[in-house]
PDB file of C-alpha atoms in Angstrom:
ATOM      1  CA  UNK A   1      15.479 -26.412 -39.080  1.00 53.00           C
ATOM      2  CA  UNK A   2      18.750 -24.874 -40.582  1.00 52.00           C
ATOM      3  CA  UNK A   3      20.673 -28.151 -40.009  1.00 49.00           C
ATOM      4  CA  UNK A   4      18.117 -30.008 -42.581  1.00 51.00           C
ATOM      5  CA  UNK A   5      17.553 -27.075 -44.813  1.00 53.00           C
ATOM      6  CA  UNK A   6      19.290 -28.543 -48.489  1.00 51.00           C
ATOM      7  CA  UNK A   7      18.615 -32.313 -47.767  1.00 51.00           C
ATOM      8  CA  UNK A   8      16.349 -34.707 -48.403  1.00 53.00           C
ATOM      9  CA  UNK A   9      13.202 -35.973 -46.526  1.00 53.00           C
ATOM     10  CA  UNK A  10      15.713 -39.002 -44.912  1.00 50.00           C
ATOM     11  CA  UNK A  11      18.146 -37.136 -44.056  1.00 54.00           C
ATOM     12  CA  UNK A  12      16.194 -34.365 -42.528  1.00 55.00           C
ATOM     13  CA  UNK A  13      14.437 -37.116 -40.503  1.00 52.00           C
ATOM     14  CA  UNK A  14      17.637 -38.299 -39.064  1.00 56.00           C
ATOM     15  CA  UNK A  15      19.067 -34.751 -38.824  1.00 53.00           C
ATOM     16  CA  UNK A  16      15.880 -33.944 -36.669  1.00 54.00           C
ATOM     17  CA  UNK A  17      16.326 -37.007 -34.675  1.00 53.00           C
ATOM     18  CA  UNK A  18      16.807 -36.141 -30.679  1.00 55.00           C
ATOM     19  CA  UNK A  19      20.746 -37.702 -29.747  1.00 55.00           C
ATOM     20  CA  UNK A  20      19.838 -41.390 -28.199  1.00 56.00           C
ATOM     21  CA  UNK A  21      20.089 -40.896 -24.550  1.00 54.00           C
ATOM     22  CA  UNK A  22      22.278 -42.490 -21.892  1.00 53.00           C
ATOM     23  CA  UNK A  23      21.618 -46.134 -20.099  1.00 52.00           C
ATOM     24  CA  UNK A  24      20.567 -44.188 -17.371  1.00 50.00           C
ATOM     25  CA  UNK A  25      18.537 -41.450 -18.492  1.00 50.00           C
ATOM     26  CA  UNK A  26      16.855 -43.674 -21.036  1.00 50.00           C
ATOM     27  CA  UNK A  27      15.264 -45.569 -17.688  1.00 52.00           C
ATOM     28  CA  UNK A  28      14.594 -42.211 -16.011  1.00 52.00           C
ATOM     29  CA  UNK A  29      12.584 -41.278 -18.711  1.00 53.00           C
ATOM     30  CA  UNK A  30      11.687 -37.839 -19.398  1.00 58.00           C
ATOM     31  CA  UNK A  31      11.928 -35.014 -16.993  1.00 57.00           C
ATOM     32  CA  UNK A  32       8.437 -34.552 -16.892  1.00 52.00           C
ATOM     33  CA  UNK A  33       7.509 -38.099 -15.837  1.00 55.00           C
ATOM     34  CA  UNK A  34      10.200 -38.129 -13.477  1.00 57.00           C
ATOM     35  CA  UNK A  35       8.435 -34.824 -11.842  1.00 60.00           C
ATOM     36  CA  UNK A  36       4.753 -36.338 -11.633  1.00 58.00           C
ATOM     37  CA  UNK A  37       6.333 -40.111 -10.241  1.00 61.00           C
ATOM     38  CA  UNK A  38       7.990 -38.055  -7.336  1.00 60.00           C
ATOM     39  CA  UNK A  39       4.765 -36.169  -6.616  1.00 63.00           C
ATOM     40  CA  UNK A  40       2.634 -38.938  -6.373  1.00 60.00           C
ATOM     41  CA  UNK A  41       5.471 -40.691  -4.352  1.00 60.00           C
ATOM     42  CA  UNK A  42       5.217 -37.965  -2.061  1.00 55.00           C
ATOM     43  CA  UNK A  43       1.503 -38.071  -1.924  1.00 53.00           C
ATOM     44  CA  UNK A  44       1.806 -41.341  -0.902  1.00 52.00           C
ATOM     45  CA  UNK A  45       4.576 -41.661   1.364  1.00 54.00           C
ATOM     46  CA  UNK A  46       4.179 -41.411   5.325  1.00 51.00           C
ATOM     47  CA  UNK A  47       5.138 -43.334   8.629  1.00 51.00           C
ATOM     48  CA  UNK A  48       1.830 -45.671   9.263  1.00 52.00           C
ATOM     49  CA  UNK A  49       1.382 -45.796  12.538  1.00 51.00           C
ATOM     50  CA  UNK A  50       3.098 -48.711  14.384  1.00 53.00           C
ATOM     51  CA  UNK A  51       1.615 -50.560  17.524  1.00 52.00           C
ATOM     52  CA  UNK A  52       3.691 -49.739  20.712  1.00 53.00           C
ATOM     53  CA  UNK A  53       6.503 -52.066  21.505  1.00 55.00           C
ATOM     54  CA  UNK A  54       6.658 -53.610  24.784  1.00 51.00           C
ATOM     55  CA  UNK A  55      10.430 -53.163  25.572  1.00 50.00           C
ATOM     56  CA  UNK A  56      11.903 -54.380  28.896  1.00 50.00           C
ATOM     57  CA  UNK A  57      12.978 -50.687  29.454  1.00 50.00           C
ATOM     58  CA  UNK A  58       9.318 -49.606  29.165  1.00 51.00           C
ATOM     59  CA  UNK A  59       8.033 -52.428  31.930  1.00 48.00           C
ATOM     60  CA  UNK A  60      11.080 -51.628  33.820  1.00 55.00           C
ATOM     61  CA  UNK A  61       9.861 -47.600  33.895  1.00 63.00           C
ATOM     62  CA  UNK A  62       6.597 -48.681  34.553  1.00 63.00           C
ATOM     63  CA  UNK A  63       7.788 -50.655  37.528  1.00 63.00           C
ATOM     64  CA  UNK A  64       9.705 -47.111  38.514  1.00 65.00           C
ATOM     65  CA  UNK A  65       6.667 -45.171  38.506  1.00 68.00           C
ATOM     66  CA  UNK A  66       4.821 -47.778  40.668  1.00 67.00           C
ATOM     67  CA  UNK A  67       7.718 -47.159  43.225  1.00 61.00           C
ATOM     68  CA  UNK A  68       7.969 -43.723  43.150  1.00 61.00           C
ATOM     69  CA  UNK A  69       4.055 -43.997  43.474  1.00 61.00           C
ATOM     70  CA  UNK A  70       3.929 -46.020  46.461  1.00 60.00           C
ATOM     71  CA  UNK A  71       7.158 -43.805  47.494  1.00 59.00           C
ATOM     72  CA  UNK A  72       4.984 -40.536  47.712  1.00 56.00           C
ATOM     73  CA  UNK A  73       2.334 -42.102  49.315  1.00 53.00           C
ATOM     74  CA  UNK A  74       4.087 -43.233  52.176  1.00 53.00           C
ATOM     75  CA  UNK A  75       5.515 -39.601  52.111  1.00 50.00           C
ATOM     76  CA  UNK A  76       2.422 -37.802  52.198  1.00 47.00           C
ATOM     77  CA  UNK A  77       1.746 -40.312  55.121  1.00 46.00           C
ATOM     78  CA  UNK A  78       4.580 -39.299  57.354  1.00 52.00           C
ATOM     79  CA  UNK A  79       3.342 -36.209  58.560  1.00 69.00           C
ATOM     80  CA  UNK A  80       0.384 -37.192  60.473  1.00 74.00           C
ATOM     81  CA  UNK A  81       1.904 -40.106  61.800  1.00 79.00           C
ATOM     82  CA  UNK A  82       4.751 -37.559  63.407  1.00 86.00           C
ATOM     83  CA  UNK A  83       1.468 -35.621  64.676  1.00 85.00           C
ATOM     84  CA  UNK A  84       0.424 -38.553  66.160  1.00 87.00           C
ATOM     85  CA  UNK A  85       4.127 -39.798  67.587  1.00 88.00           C
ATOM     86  CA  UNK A  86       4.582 -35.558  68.845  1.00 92.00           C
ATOM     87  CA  UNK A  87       0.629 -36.008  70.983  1.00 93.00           C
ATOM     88  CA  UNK A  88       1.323 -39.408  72.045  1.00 93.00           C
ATOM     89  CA  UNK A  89       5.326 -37.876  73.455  1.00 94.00           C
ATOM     90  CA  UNK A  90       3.633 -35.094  75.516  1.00 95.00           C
ATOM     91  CA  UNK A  91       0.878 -36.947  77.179  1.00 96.00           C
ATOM     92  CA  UNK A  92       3.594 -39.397  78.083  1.00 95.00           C
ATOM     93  CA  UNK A  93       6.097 -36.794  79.210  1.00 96.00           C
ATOM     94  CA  UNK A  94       3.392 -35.186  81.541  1.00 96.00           C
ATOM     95  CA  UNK A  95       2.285 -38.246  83.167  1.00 96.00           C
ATOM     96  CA  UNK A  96       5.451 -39.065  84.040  1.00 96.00           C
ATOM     97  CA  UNK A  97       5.895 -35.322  85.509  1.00 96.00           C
ATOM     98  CA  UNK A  98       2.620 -35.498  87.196  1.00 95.00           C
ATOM     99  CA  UNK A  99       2.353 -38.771  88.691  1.00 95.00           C
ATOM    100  CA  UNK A 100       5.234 -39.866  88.890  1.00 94.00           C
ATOM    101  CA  UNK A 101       7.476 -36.791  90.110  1.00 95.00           C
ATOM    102  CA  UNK A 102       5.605 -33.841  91.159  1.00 95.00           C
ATOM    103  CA  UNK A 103       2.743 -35.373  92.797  1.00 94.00           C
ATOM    104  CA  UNK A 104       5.522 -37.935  94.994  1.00 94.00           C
ATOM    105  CA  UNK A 105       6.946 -34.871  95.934  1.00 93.00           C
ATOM    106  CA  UNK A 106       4.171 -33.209  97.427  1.00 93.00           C
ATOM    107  CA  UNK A 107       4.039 -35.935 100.053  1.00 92.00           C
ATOM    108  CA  UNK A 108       7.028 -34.123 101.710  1.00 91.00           C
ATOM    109  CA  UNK A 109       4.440 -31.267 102.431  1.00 88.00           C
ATOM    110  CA  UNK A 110       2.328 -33.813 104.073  1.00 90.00           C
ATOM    111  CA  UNK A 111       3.690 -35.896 106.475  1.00 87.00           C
ATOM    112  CA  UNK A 112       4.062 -38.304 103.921  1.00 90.00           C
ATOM    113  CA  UNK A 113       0.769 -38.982 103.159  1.00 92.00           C
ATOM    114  CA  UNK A 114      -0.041 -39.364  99.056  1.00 94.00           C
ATOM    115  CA  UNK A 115      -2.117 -36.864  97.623  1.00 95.00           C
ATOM    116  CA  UNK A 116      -5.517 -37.807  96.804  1.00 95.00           C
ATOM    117  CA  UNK A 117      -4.630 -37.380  92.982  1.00 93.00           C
ATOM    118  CA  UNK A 118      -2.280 -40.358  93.659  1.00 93.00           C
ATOM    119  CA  UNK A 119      -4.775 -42.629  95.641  1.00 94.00           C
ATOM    120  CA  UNK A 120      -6.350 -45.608  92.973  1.00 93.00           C
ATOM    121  CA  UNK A 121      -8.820 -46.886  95.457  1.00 94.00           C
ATOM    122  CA  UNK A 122      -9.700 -43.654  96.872  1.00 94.00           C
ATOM    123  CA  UNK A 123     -10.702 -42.198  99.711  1.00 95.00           C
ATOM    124  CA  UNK A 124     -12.591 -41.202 102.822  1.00 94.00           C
ATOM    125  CA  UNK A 125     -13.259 -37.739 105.090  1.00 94.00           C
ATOM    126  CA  UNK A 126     -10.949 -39.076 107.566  1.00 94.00           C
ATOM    127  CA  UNK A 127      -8.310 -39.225 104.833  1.00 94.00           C
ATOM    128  CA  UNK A 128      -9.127 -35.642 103.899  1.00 95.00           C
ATOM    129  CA  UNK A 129      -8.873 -34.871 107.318  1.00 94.00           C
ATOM    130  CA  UNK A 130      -5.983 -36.435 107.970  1.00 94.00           C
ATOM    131  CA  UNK A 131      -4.256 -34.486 105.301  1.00 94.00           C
ATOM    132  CA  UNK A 132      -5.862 -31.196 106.376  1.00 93.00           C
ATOM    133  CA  UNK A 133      -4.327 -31.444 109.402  1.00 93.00           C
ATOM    134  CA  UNK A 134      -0.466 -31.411 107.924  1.00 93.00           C
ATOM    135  CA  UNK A 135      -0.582 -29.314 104.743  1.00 93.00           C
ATOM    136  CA  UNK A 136      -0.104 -25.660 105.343  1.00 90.00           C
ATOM    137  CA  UNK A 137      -1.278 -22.901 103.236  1.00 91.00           C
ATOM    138  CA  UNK A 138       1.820 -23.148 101.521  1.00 92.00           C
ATOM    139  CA  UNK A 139       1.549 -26.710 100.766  1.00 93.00           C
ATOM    140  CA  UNK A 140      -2.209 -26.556  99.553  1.00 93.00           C
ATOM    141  CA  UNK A 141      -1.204 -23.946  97.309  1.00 93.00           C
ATOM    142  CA  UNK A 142       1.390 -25.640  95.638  1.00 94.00           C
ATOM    143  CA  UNK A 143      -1.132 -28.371  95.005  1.00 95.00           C
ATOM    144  CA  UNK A 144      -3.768 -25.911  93.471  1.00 95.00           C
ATOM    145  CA  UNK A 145      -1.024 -24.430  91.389  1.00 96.00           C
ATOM    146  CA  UNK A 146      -0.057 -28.243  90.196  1.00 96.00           C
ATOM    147  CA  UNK A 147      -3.730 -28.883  89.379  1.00 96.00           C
ATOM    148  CA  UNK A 148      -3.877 -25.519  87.233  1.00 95.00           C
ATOM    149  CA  UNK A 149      -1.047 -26.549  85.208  1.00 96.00           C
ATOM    150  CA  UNK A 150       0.033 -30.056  84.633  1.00 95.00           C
ATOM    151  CA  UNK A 151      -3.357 -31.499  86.155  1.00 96.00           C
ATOM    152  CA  UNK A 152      -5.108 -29.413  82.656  1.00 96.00           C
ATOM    153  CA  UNK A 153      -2.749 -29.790  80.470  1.00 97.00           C
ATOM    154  CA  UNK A 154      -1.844 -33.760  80.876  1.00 97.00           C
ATOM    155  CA  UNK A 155      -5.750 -34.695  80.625  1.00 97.00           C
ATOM    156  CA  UNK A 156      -6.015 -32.416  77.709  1.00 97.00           C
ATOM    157  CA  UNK A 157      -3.139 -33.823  75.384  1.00 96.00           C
ATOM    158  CA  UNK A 158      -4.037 -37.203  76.259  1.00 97.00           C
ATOM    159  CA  UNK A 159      -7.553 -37.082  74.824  1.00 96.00           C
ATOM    160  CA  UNK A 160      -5.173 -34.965  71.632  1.00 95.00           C
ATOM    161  CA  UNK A 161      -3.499 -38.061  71.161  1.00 95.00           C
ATOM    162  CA  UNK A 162      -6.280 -40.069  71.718  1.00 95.00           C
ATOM    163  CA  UNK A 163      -8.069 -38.997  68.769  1.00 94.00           C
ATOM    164  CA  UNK A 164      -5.240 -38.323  66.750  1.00 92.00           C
ATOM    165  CA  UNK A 165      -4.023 -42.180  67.129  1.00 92.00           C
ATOM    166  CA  UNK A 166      -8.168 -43.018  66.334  1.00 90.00           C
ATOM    167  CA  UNK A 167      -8.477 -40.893  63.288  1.00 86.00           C
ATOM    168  CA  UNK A 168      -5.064 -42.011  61.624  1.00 85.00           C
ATOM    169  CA  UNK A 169      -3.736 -44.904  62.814  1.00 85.00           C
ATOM    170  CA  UNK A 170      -6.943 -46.761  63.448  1.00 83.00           C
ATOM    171  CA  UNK A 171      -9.452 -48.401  61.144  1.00 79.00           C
ATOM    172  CA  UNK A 172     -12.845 -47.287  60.610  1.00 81.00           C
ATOM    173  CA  UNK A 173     -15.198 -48.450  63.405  1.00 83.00           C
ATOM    174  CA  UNK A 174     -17.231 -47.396  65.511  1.00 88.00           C
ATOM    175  CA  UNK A 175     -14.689 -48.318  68.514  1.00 89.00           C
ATOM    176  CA  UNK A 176     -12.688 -45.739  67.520  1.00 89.00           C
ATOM    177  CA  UNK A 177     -14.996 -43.178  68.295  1.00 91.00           C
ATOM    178  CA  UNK A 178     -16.037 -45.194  71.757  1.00 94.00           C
ATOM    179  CA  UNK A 179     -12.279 -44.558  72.487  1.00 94.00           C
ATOM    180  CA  UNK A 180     -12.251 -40.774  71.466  1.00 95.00           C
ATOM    181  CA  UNK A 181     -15.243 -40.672  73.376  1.00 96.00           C
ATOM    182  CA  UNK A 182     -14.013 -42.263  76.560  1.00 97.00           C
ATOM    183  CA  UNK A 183     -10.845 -40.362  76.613  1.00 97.00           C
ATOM    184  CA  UNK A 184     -12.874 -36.678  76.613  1.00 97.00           C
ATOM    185  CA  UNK A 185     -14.594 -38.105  79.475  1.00 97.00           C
ATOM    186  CA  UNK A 186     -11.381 -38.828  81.360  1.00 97.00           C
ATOM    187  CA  UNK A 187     -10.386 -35.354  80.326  1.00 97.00           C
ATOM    188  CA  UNK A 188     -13.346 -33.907  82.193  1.00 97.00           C
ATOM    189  CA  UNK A 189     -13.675 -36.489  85.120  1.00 97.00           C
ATOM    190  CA  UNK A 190      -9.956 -35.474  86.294  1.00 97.00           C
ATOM    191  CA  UNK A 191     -10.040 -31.549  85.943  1.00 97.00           C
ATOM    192  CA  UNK A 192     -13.265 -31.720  87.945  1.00 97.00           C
ATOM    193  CA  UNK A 193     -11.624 -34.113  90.189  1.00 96.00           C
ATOM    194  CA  UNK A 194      -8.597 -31.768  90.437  1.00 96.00           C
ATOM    195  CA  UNK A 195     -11.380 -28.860  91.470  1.00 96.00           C
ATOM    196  CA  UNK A 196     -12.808 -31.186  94.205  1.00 96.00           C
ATOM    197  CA  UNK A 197     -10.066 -31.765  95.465  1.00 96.00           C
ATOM    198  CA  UNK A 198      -9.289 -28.133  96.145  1.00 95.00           C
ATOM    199  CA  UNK A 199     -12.250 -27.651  97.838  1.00 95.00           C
ATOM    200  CA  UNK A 200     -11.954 -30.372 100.130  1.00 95.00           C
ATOM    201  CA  UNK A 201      -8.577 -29.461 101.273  1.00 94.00           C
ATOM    202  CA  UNK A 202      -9.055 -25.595 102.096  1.00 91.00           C
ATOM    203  CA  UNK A 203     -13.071 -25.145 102.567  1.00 89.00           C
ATOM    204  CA  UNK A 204     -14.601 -25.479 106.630  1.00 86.00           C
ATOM    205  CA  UNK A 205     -16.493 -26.971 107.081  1.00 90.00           C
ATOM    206  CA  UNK A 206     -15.673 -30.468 105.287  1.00 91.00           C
ATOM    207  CA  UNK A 207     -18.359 -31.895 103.179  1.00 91.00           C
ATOM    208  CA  UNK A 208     -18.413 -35.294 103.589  1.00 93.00           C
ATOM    209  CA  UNK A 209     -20.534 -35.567 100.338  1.00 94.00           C
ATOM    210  CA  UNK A 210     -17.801 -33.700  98.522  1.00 95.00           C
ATOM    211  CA  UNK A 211     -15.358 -35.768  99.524  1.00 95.00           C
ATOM    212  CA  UNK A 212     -17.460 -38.928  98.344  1.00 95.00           C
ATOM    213  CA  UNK A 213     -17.868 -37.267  95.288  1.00 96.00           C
ATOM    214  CA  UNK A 214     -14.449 -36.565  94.312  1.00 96.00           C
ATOM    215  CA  UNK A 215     -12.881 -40.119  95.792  1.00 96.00           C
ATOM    216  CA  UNK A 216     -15.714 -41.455  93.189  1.00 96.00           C
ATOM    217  CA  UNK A 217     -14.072 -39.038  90.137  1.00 97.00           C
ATOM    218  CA  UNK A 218     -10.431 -40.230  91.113  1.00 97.00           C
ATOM    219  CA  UNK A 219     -11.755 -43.606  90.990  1.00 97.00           C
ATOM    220  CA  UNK A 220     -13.060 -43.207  87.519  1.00 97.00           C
ATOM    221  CA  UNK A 221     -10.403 -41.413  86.569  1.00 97.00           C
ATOM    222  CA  UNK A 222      -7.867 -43.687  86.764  1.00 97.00           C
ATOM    223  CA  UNK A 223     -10.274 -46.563  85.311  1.00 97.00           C
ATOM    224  CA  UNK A 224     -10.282 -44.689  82.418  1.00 97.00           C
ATOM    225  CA  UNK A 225      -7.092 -43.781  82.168  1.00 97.00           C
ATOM    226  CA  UNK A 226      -5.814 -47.631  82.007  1.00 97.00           C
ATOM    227  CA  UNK A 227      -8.478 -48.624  79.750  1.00 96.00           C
ATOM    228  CA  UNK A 228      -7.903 -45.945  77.316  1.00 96.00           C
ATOM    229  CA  UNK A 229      -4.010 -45.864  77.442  1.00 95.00           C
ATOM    230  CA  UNK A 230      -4.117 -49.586  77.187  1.00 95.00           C
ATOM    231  CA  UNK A 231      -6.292 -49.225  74.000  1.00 94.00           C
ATOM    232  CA  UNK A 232      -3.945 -46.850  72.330  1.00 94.00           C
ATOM    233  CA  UNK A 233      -0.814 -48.212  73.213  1.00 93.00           C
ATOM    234  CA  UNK A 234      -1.867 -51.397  71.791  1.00 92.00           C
ATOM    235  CA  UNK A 235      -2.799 -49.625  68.469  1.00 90.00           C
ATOM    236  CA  UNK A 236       0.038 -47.795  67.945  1.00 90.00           C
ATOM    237  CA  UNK A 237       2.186 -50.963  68.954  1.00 90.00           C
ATOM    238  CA  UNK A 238       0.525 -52.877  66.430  1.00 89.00           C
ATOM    239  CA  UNK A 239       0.597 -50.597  63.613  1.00 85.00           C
ATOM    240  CA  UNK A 240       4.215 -50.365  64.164  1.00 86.00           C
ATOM    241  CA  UNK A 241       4.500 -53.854  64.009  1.00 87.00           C
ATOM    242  CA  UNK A 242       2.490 -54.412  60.675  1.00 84.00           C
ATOM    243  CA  UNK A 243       4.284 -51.571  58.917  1.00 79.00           C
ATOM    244  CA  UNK A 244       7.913 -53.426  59.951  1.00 82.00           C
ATOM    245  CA  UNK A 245       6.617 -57.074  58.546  1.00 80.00           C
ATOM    246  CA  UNK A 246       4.993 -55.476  55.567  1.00 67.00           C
ATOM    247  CA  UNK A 247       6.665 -56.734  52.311  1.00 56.00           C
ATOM    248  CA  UNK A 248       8.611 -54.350  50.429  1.00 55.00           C
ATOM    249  CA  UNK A 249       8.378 -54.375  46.850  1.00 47.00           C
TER     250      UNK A 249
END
C-alpha cells in the first residue's frame, strides 16, 4: 500500500496491520459471522407448542357454557309446554261454560228438569217424555244450537289437550297412547250423544231404543270424561311438581 511504500518488511507488516478492535467488537467478531449466527438463530427460533393450562377462569367458563346450555334447553322447552298450558285452559274454560253454566240454565226452559247432557246415571223414555212435554220449540232449539257449538268444540279441545299433555309432558309408554286413545273416544261418544239427544227431543214418534241408546252414550261419556281428566290432571300436576323440587345447578 502507499502507507508502507519506503519501509521495511517490519514495518510494512505493522503498517498493514488492521487497528485492534474494541472490547466489544472483538467478542462480536466479524460482521460476517455475526450475519450467519443470527440466521441460524432465526432458523431455529419459534414458540414450541405449550400444553393448555387449566386456569380457574377456563373451568369457571366451562361451567358458564354448561349453564347457558342447560339455559337454552329449558328455553326451547317452553313453548310446547305453553301449547300444552293454552289446550289444557280452553277445555277447562268450556266445561265450565257447558256444564256448569249454560246447560243449568236451560233447566229454566224446562220446568226445571236437567237436561239429559247433565244426567250421570242417565235416563229413561219417561224422562224424555217428561221433558218433551215442557220444552217448546224455542227451548229445544236453544239446546240444538248449544250442542252445535260448545257441545263440539269442548269434546274436541279436550282430546287437543289430551294428546298434547301425552306427547310432551308424559313419558314414553304405551299408556300414553291408551289415554290419547280414550280421550278421541270420549270426543266421539258425546257429539253422537249430543245428536241423540236431538232426536229424541223433537222426532214422533219416540224411540224407546233411541233413547236407550243415547242414556248408554251419556253414561259413557261421562265415565270417560273422569277417567281421562283424572289421568291428565294428575300428569300435569306432577310434572309441575318435579320441575319445582328439581335441583338447580
Amino acid at each position: 500500500c502507499r502507507r508502507c511504500r519506503g519501509h521495511d518488511a517490519v514495518a510494512r507488516d505493522r503498517a498493514c496491520a488492521p487497528a485492534p478492535q474494541s472490547g466489544a467488537a472483538a467478542r462480536r467478531g466479524p460482521a460476517w459471522k455475526n450475519d450467519l449466527m443470527s440466521r441460524r438463530r432465526k432458523k431455529t427460533r419459534g414458540n414450541p407448542a405449550q400444553p393448555p393450562r387449566s386456569t380457574g377462569s377456563g373451568l369457571r367458563s366451562a361451567a358458564d357454557r354448561r349453564a347457558a346450555d342447560r339455559r337454552a334447553a329449558q328455553g326451547s322447552t317452553s313453548n310446547p309446554k305453553l301449547l300444552v298450558y293454552a289446550l289444557l285452559g280452553v277445555a277447562v274454560f268450556m266445561f265450565i261454560y257447558l256444564h256448569l253454566y249454560a246447560l243449568p240454565q236451560m233447566t229454566h226452559f224446562a220446568g226445571g228438569f236437567a237436561m239429559p247432557d247433565a244426567r250421570l246415571m242417565g235416563y229413561d223414555a219417561a224422562d224424555i217424555e217428561r221433558l218433551r212435554n215442557v220444552m217448546d220449540e224455542t227451548a229445544t232449539g236453544q239446546l240444538n244450537f248449544l250442542h252445535k257449538t260448545a257441545g263440539i268444540v269442548f269434546p274436541v279441545f279436550f282430546a287437543l289437550a289430551t294428546w298434547a299433555v301425552a306427547g310432551l309432558v308424559m313419558r314414553r309408554g304405551v299408556f300414553r297412547w291408551v289415554l290419547v286413545a280414550a280421550a278421541v273416544l270420549f270426543a266421539v261418544v258425546d257429539i253422537t250423544e249430543n245428536v241423540l239427544i236431538d232426536r229424541i227431543l223433537t222426532r214422533d214418534p219416540l224411540d224407546e231404543g233411541l233413547v236407550a241408546a243415547s242414556s248408554s252414550l251419556t253414561v259413557a261419556s261421562w265415565a270417560l270424561l273422569v277417567l281421562v281428566g283424572a289421568a291428565v290432571i294428575g300428569t300435569v300436576i306432577m310434572n309441575i311438581v318435579k320441575a319445582s323440587v328439581r335441583p338447580r345447578t
